[in-house]
Short mmCIF file of C-alpha atoms in Angstrom, two decimals:
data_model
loop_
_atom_site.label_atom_id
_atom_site.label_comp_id
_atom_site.label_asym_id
_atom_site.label_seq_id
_atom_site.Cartn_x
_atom_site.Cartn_y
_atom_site.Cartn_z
CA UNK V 229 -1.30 -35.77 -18.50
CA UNK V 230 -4.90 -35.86 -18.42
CA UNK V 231 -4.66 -35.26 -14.69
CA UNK V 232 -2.52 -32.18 -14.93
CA UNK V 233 -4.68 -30.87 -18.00
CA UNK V 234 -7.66 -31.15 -14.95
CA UNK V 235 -6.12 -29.27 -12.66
CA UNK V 236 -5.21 -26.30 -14.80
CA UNK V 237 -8.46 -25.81 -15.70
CA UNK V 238 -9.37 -26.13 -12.42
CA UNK V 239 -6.69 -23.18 -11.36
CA UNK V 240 -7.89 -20.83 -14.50
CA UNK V 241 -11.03 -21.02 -13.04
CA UNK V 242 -10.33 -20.40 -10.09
CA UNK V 243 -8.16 -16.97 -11.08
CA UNK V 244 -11.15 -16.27 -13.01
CA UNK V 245 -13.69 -16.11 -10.31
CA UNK V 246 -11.24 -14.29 -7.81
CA UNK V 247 -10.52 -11.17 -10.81
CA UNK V 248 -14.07 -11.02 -11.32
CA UNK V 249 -14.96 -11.27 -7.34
CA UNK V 250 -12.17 -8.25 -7.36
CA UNK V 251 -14.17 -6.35 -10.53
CA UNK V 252 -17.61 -6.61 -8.73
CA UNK V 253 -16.55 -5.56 -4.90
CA UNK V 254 -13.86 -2.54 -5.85
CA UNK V 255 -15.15 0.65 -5.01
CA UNK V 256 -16.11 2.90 -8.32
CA UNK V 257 -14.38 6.22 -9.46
CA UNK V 258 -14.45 8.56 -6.79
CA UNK V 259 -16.65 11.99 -6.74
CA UNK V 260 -13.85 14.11 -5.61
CA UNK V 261 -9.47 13.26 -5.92
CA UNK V 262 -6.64 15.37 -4.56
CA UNK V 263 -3.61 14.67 -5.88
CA UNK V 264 -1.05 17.00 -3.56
CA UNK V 265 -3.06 17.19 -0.19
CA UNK V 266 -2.54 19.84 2.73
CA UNK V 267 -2.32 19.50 6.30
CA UNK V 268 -5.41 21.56 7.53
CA UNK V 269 -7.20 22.03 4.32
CA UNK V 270 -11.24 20.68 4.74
CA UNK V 271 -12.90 19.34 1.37
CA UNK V 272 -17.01 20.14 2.02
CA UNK V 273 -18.84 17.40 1.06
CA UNK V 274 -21.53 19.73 0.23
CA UNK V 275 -19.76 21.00 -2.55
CA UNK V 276 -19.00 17.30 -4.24
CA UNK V 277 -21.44 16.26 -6.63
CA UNK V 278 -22.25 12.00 -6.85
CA UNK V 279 -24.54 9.90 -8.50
CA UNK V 280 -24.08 7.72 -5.24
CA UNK V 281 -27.51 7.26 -3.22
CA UNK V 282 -26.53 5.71 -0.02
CA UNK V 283 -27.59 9.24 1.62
CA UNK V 284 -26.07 9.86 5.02
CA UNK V 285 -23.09 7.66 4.36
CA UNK V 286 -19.54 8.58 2.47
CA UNK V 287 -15.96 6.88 2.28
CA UNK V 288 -12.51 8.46 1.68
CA UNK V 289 -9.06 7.06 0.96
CA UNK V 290 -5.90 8.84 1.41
CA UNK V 291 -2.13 7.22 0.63
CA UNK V 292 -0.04 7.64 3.48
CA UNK V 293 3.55 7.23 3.82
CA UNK V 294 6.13 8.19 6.98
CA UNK V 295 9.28 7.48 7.82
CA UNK V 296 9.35 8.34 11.93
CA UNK V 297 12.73 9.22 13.75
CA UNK V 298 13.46 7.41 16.77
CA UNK V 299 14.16 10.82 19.13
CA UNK V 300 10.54 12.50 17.87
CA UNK V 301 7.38 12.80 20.56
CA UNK V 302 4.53 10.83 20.48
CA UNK V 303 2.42 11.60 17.48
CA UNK V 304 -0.78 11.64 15.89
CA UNK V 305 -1.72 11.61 11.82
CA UNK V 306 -4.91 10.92 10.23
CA UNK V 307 -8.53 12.19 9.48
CA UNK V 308 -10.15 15.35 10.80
CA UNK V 309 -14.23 15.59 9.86
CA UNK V 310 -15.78 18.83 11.00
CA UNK V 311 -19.38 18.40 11.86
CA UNK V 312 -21.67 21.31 12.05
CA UNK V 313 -25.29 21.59 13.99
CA UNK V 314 -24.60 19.54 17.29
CA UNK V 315 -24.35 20.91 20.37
CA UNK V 316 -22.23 17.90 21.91
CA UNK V 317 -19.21 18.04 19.12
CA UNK V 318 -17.91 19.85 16.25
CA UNK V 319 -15.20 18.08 14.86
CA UNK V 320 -13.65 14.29 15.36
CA UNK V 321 -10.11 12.92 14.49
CA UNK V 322 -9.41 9.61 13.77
CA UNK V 323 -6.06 8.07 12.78
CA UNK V 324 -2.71 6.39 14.09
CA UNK V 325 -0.26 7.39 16.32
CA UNK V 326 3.77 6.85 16.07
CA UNK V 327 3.87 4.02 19.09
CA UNK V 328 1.32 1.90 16.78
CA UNK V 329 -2.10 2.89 18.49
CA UNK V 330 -5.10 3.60 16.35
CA UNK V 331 -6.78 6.11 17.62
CA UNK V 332 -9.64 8.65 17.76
CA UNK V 333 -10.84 11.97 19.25
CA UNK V 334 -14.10 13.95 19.97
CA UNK V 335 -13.58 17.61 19.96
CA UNK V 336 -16.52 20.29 21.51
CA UNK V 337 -14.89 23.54 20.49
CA UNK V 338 -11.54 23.21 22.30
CA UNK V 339 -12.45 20.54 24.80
CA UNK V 340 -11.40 17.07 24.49
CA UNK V 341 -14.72 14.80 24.84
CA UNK V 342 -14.16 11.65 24.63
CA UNK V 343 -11.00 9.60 23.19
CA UNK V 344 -10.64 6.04 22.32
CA UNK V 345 -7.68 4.01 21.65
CA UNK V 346 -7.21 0.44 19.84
CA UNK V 347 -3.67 -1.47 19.23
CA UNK V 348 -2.35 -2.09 16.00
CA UNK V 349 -3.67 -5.51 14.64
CA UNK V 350 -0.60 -6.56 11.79
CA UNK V 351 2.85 -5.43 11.52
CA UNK V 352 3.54 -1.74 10.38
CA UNK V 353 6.19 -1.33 7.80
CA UNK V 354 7.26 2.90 8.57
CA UNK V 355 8.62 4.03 5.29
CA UNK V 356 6.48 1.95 3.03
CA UNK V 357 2.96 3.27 1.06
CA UNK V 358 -0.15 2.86 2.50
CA UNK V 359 -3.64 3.29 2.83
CA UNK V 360 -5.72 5.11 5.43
CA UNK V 361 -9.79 4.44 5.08
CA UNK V 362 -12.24 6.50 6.27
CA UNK V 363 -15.79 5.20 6.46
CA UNK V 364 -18.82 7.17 7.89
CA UNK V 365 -22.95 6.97 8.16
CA UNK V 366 -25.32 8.99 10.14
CA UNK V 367 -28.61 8.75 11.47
CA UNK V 368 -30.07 9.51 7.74
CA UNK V 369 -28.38 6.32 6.05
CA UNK V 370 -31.17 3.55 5.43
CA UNK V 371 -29.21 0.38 6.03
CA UNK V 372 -28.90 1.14 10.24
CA UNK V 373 -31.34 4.57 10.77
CA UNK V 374 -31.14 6.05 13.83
CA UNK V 375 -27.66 5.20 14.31
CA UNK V 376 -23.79 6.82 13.50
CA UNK V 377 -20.87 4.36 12.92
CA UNK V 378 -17.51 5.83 12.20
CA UNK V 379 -14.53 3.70 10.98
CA UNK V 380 -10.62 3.61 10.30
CA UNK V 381 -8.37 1.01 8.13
CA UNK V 382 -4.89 1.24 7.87
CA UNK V 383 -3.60 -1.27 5.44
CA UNK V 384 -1.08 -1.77 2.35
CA UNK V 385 -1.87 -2.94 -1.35
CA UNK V 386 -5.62 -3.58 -1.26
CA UNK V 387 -5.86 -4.57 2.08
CA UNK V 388 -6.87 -8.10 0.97
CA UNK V 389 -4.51 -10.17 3.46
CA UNK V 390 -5.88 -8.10 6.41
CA UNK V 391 -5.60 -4.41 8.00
CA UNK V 392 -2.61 -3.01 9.37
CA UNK V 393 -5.03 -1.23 12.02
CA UNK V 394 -8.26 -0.58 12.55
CA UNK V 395 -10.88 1.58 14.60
CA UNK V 396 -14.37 1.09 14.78
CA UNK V 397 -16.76 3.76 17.46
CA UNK V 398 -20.17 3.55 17.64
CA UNK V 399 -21.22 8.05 17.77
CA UNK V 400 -25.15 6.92 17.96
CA UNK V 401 -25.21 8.51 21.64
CA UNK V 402 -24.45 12.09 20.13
CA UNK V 403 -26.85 12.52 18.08
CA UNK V 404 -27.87 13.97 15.27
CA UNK V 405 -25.04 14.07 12.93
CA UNK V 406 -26.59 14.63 9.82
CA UNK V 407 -24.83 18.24 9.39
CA UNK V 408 -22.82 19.53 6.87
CA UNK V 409 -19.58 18.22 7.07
CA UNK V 410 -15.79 18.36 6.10
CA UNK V 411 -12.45 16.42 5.47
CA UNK V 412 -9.45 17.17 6.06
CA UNK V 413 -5.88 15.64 7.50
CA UNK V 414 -3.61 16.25 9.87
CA UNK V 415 -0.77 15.53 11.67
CA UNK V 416 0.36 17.08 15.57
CA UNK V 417 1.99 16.32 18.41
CA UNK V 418 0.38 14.05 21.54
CA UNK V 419 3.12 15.42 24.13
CA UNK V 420 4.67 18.97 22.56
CA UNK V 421 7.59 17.66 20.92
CA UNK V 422 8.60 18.47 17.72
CA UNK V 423 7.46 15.61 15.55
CA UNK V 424 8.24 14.31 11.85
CA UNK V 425 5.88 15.15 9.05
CA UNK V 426 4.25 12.14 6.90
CA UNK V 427 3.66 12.27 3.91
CA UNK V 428 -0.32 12.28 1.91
CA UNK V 429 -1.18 12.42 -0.65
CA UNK V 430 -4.25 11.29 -3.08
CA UNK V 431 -7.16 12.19 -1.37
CA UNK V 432 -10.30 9.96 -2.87
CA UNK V 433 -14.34 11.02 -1.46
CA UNK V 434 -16.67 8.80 -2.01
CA UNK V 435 -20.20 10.91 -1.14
CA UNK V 436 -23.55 9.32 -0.15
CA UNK V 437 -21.35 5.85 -0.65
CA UNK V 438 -21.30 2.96 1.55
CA UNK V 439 -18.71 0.73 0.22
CA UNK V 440 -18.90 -3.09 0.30
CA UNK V 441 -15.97 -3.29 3.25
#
């Protein structure tokens, strides 16, 4: 008895470490939420007001949920950030595609730049809720100055028992990226078939952020 009364304290303390190691790490209320979001609308992170500091740096969330049909093309859903006042690229999209390929783009006006592709990591469930995870700095940002870093999760709950997929691209060798910028999602075709729409929805910004993940 005295044994078992040892090991539940041992347990409660435990659970009470983990909660508060949950409290202390979760991200705070974000600057800017869209409940209902639309394909090909852009969010300016210049108009978003914060109290965050990290300058140079932001995060977004966005739930994500599709249900694919086995006779659609190859697709391609995720982020689009427009970037303004670099001559190498204007706009980048970052996501997943339907054969389970994270994957990301560099646009220049309406020239493909450079793309990069990375294999999903744990098993997708299609037709479940998820979460897609932006995460950005520029040169400005004081933890790594001089550099650009953009990142992609895909993962369900909290993403505590590991990402679904993930994408990580180094953009220091374009430059300065410190321009105004813009989100916004999408969803398109890879080969000109008609594809399936998915489904977002609660857009989260996190601006001048740099979260602890």
């Amino acid at each position: 008895m005295h044994l078992l009364r040892k090991i539940m304290i041992v347990l409660l303390g435990a659970t009470s470490i983990l909660g508060a190691a949950i409290f202390f790490i979760a991200d705070p209320s974000p600057d800017h939420f869209v409940q209902v979001v639309a394909e090909g609308q852009q969010t300016p992170l210049g108009q978003i007001t914060t109290r965050n500091t990290a300058i140079g740096a932001f995060k977004s969330e966005v739930a994500f949920n599709h249900k694919i049909k086995s006779d659609q093309g190859k697709a391609f859903y995720g982020y689009e950030l427009s970037i303004s006042g670099n001559d190498q690229l204007d706009r980048i999209a970052i996501g997943i595609t339907n054969n389970l390929i994270a994957r990301m783009e560099i646009w220049n006006g309406n020239k493909l730049i450079e793309q990069q592709e990375l294999g999903f990591v744990g098993k997708m469930s299609w037709g479940d809720d998820q979460t897609m995870s932006l995460a950005f700095y520029d040169q400005t940002n004081a933890r790594y100055p001089g550099r650009s870093h953009i990142s992609l999760r895909l993962f369900s709950g909290r993403g505590f028992l590991g990402d679904i997929a993930s994408l990580q691209v180094d953009l220091s060798a374009y430059g300065d990226l410190s321009g105004e910028k813009s989100i916004g999602i999408f969803a398109r075709s890879l080969d000109a078939e008609p594809i399936a729409q998915p489904t977002f929805s609660d857009l989260k910004i996190w601006k001048n952020y740099a979260s602890w993940d």
